[in-house]
Amino acid sequence: MMIAVNTEMLIDTWRRILTDSRKSWVLFEHGTCVVLTAPSGELAEQATALLKEFGPVHAGSPSGDFGVTDLKDADGWIVTGHHNDILTYVGLDESQELPEIAVGLFGRSKRHRDGTELHVVHVEDKRGSADPE
């Protein structure tokens, strides 16, 4: 069961989660965020290339692995995968009654959809916006 995702809510949620003001990131349609630790050129293209390679799930490979982090500052979880900079948000409204393993599987399925559909919905370009010391 996939629930329609509110893009503005997702952008706000990711802004609360990713508190480093120097990190650029790109958000995809189903809630997967690619954090760009070395942003260069067109950010959407850079993130799309990463997600195309590391987003889809292939049975029996590291792409099937995931971790689940319960968020303190947002209602929901972050599901991680085999690339440290690719994170998927699962909201309480999507899996409130599910055990952690089911949240992880659901988040992994959202990452797979984002990794195969590759539809960018937001780019947060933080290059040059670092606070001066």
PDB file of C-alpha atoms in Angstrom:
ATOM      1  CA  MET A   1       0.000   0.000   0.000  1.00  0.00           C
ATOM      2  CA  MET A   2       1.516   3.312  -1.097  1.00  0.00           C
ATOM      3  CA  ILE A   3       0.150   6.534   0.349  1.00  0.00           C
ATOM      4  CA  ALA A   4       0.341   9.754  -1.640  1.00  0.00           C
ATOM      5  CA  VAL A   5       3.230  11.806  -0.327  1.00  0.00           C
ATOM      6  CA  ASN A   6       2.848  15.531   0.321  1.00  0.00           C
ATOM      7  CA  THR A   7       5.939  17.119  -1.225  1.00  0.00           C
ATOM      8  CA  GLU A   8       5.853  20.297   0.880  1.00  0.00           C
ATOM      9  CA  MET A   9       5.573  18.234   4.079  1.00  0.00           C
ATOM     10  CA  LEU A  10       8.522  16.099   2.953  1.00  0.00           C
ATOM     11  CA  ILE A  11      10.674  19.146   2.200  1.00  0.00           C
ATOM     12  CA  ASP A  12       9.907  20.573   5.641  1.00  0.00           C
ATOM     13  CA  THR A  13      10.648  17.223   7.291  1.00  0.00           C
ATOM     14  CA  TRP A  14      14.003  16.856   5.517  1.00  0.00           C
ATOM     15  CA  ARG A  15      14.941  20.424   6.463  1.00  0.00           C
ATOM     16  CA  ARG A  16      14.374  19.488  10.111  1.00  0.00           C
ATOM     17  CA  ILE A  17      16.291  16.201   9.794  1.00  0.00           C
ATOM     18  CA  LEU A  18      19.295  17.532   7.851  1.00  0.00           C
ATOM     19  CA  THR A  19      20.473  20.252  10.183  1.00  0.00           C
ATOM     20  CA  ASP A  20      23.925  20.803   8.632  1.00  0.00           C
ATOM     21  CA  SER A  21      23.491  24.117   6.799  1.00  0.00           C
ATOM     22  CA  ARG A  22      26.289  23.207   4.367  1.00  0.00           C
ATOM     23  CA  LYS A  23      24.766  19.970   3.025  1.00  0.00           C
ATOM     24  CA  SER A  24      23.033  20.081  -0.332  1.00  0.00           C
ATOM     25  CA  TRP A  25      20.398  17.440  -0.957  1.00  0.00           C
ATOM     26  CA  VAL A  26      17.901  16.250  -3.532  1.00  0.00           C
ATOM     27  CA  LEU A  27      14.463  14.843  -2.744  1.00  0.00           C
ATOM     28  CA  PHE A  28      12.702  12.244  -4.861  1.00  0.00           C
ATOM     29  CA  GLU A  29       8.967  11.629  -5.237  1.00  0.00           C
ATOM     30  CA  HIS A  30       8.512   8.807  -2.705  1.00  0.00           C
ATOM     31  CA  GLY A  31      10.561  10.328   0.118  1.00  0.00           C
ATOM     32  CA  THR A  32      14.112   9.283  -0.696  1.00  0.00           C
ATOM     33  CA  CYS A  33      16.729  11.959  -0.104  1.00  0.00           C
ATOM     34  CA  VAL A  34      20.228  11.939  -1.571  1.00  0.00           C
ATOM     35  CA  VAL A  35      22.670  14.006   0.489  1.00  0.00           C
ATOM     36  CA  LEU A  36      25.471  15.351  -1.679  1.00  0.00           C
ATOM     37  CA  THR A  37      28.667  15.437   0.357  1.00  0.00           C
ATOM     38  CA  ALA A  38      30.701  16.712  -2.611  1.00  0.00           C
ATOM     39  CA  PRO A  39      28.168  18.630  -4.709  1.00  0.00           C
ATOM     40  CA  SER A  40      29.274  19.589  -8.190  1.00  0.00           C
ATOM     41  CA  GLY A  41      27.568  20.657 -11.382  1.00  0.00           C
ATOM     42  CA  GLU A  42      23.854  19.966 -11.693  1.00  0.00           C
ATOM     43  CA  LEU A  43      22.746  18.600  -8.314  1.00  0.00           C
ATOM     44  CA  ALA A  44      19.643  16.811  -9.609  1.00  0.00           C
ATOM     45  CA  GLU A  45      21.752  14.959 -12.175  1.00  0.00           C
ATOM     46  CA  GLN A  46      24.396  14.029  -9.578  1.00  0.00           C
ATOM     47  CA  ALA A  47      21.744  12.737  -7.158  1.00  0.00           C
ATOM     48  CA  THR A  48      19.852  10.899  -9.900  1.00  0.00           C
ATOM     49  CA  ALA A  49      23.019   9.064 -10.946  1.00  0.00           C
ATOM     50  CA  LEU A  50      23.656   7.987  -7.329  1.00  0.00           C
ATOM     51  CA  LEU A  51      20.071   6.867  -6.783  1.00  0.00           C
ATOM     52  CA  LYS A  52      19.952   5.048 -10.121  1.00  0.00           C
ATOM     53  CA  GLU A  53      22.985   3.019  -9.030  1.00  0.00           C
ATOM     54  CA  PHE A  54      22.250   2.558  -5.304  1.00  0.00           C
ATOM     55  CA  GLY A  55      18.440   2.877  -5.056  1.00  0.00           C
ATOM     56  CA  PRO A  56      16.992  -0.210  -6.748  1.00  0.00           C
ATOM     57  CA  VAL A  57      16.780  -3.371  -4.662  1.00  0.00           C
ATOM     58  CA  HIS A  58      18.303  -6.542  -6.094  1.00  0.00           C
ATOM     59  CA  ALA A  59      17.614  -9.800  -4.241  1.00  0.00           C
ATOM     60  CA  GLY A  60      20.625 -11.299  -2.507  1.00  0.00           C
ATOM     61  CA  SER A  61      22.783  -8.200  -2.885  1.00  0.00           C
ATOM     62  CA  PRO A  62      23.801  -5.444  -0.439  1.00  0.00           C
ATOM     63  CA  SER A  63      21.008  -3.287  -1.926  1.00  0.00           C
ATOM     64  CA  GLY A  64      18.527  -5.366   0.060  1.00  0.00           C
ATOM     65  CA  ASP A  65      20.104  -4.390   3.382  1.00  0.00           C
ATOM     66  CA  PHE A  66      18.565  -1.614   5.451  1.00  0.00           C
ATOM     67  CA  GLY A  67      18.626   0.025   8.839  1.00  0.00           C
ATOM     68  CA  VAL A  68      15.847   1.897  10.641  1.00  0.00           C
ATOM     69  CA  THR A  69      16.330   5.015  12.771  1.00  0.00           C
ATOM     70  CA  ASP A  70      13.477   6.347  14.892  1.00  0.00           C
ATOM     71  CA  LEU A  71      13.464  10.134  14.541  1.00  0.00           C
ATOM     72  CA  LYS A  72      13.329  12.333  17.616  1.00  0.00           C
ATOM     73  CA  ASP A  73      12.651  15.629  15.803  1.00  0.00           C
ATOM     74  CA  ALA A  74      10.152  14.360  13.248  1.00  0.00           C
ATOM     75  CA  ASP A  75       7.272  11.927  13.286  1.00  0.00           C
ATOM     76  CA  GLY A  76       8.594   8.852  11.575  1.00  0.00           C
ATOM     77  CA  TRP A  77      11.709   6.923  10.657  1.00  0.00           C
ATOM     78  CA  ILE A  78      14.716   7.115   8.374  1.00  0.00           C
ATOM     79  CA  VAL A  79      15.461   3.937   6.467  1.00  0.00           C
ATOM     80  CA  THR A  80      19.071   3.616   5.372  1.00  0.00           C
ATOM     81  CA  GLY A  81      20.539   1.355   2.741  1.00  0.00           C
ATOM     82  CA  HIS A  82      23.918   0.324   1.400  1.00  0.00           C
ATOM     83  CA  HIS A  83      24.907   3.905   0.503  1.00  0.00           C
ATOM     84  CA  ASN A  84      25.346   6.200   3.508  1.00  0.00           C
ATOM     85  CA  ASP A  85      24.044   9.301   1.720  1.00  0.00           C
ATOM     86  CA  ILE A  86      20.776   7.812   0.467  1.00  0.00           C
ATOM     87  CA  LEU A  87      18.024   7.991   3.081  1.00  0.00           C
ATOM     88  CA  THR A  88      14.301   7.328   2.879  1.00  0.00           C
ATOM     89  CA  TYR A  89      11.702   8.903   5.153  1.00  0.00           C
ATOM     90  CA  VAL A  90       8.755   6.825   6.368  1.00  0.00           C
ATOM     91  CA  GLY A  91       6.091   8.859   8.121  1.00  0.00           C
ATOM     92  CA  LEU A  92       3.908   7.783  11.033  1.00  0.00           C
ATOM     93  CA  ASP A  93       0.867   8.024   8.781  1.00  0.00           C
ATOM     94  CA  GLU A  94       2.409   5.401   6.496  1.00  0.00           C
ATOM     95  CA  SER A  95       3.340   2.783   9.082  1.00  0.00           C
ATOM     96  CA  GLN A  96       2.153   3.791  12.541  1.00  0.00           C
ATOM     97  CA  GLU A  97       1.206   0.299  13.658  1.00  0.00           C
ATOM     98  CA  LEU A  98       4.013  -1.622  11.968  1.00  0.00           C
ATOM     99  CA  PRO A  99       6.998  -3.247  13.713  1.00  0.00           C
ATOM    100  CA  GLU A 100      10.450  -1.849  12.880  1.00  0.00           C
ATOM    101  CA  ILE A 101      11.258  -4.623  10.363  1.00  0.00           C
ATOM    102  CA  ALA A 102       8.097  -3.781   8.400  1.00  0.00           C
ATOM    103  CA  VAL A 103       8.969  -0.061   8.486  1.00  0.00           C
ATOM    104  CA  GLY A 104      12.374  -0.977   7.039  1.00  0.00           C
ATOM    105  CA  LEU A 105      10.879  -3.112   4.299  1.00  0.00           C
ATOM    106  CA  PHE A 106       8.392  -0.357   3.448  1.00  0.00           C
ATOM    107  CA  GLY A 107      11.160   2.266   3.339  1.00  0.00           C
ATOM    108  CA  ARG A 108      13.293  -0.018   1.187  1.00  0.00           C
ATOM    109  CA  SER A 109      10.373  -0.413  -1.241  1.00  0.00           C
ATOM    110  CA  LYS A 110      10.016   3.387  -1.410  1.00  0.00           C
ATOM    111  CA  ARG A 111      13.767   3.700  -2.141  1.00  0.00           C
ATOM    112  CA  HIS A 112      13.398   1.081  -4.876  1.00  0.00           C
ATOM    113  CA  ARG A 113      10.549   3.043  -6.499  1.00  0.00           C
ATOM    114  CA  ASP A 114      12.551   6.263  -6.313  1.00  0.00           C
ATOM    115  CA  GLY A 115      15.622   4.456  -7.672  1.00  0.00           C
ATOM    116  CA  THR A 116      13.734   3.153 -10.686  1.00  0.00           C
ATOM    117  CA  GLU A 117      11.346   6.066 -11.370  1.00  0.00           C
ATOM    118  CA  LEU A 118      13.989   8.774 -10.626  1.00  0.00           C
ATOM    119  CA  HIS A 119      11.534  11.673 -10.285  1.00  0.00           C
ATOM    120  CA  VAL A 120      13.159  14.670  -8.539  1.00  0.00           C
ATOM    121  CA  VAL A 121      10.694  16.874  -6.635  1.00  0.00           C
ATOM    122  CA  HIS A 122      13.083  19.262  -4.829  1.00  0.00           C
ATOM    123  CA  VAL A 123      16.721  20.400  -4.851  1.00  0.00           C
ATOM    124  CA  GLU A 124      18.218  22.055  -1.769  1.00  0.00           C
ATOM    125  CA  ASP A 125      21.402  23.745  -3.008  1.00  0.00           C
ATOM    126  CA  LYS A 126      23.523  24.814  -0.034  1.00  0.00           C
ATOM    127  CA  ARG A 127      26.714  25.528  -1.968  1.00  0.00           C
ATOM    128  CA  GLY A 128      28.100  28.853  -0.839  1.00  0.00           C
ATOM    129  CA  SER A 129      25.608  29.189   2.019  1.00  0.00           C
ATOM    130  CA  ALA A 130      27.904  28.036   4.838  1.00  0.00           C
ATOM    131  CA  ASP A 131      27.875  30.323   7.821  1.00  0.00           C
ATOM    132  CA  PRO A 132      31.117  32.290   8.186  1.00  0.00           C
ATOM    133  CA  GLU A 133      33.121  31.453  11.300  1.00  0.00           C
TER     134      GLU A 133
END
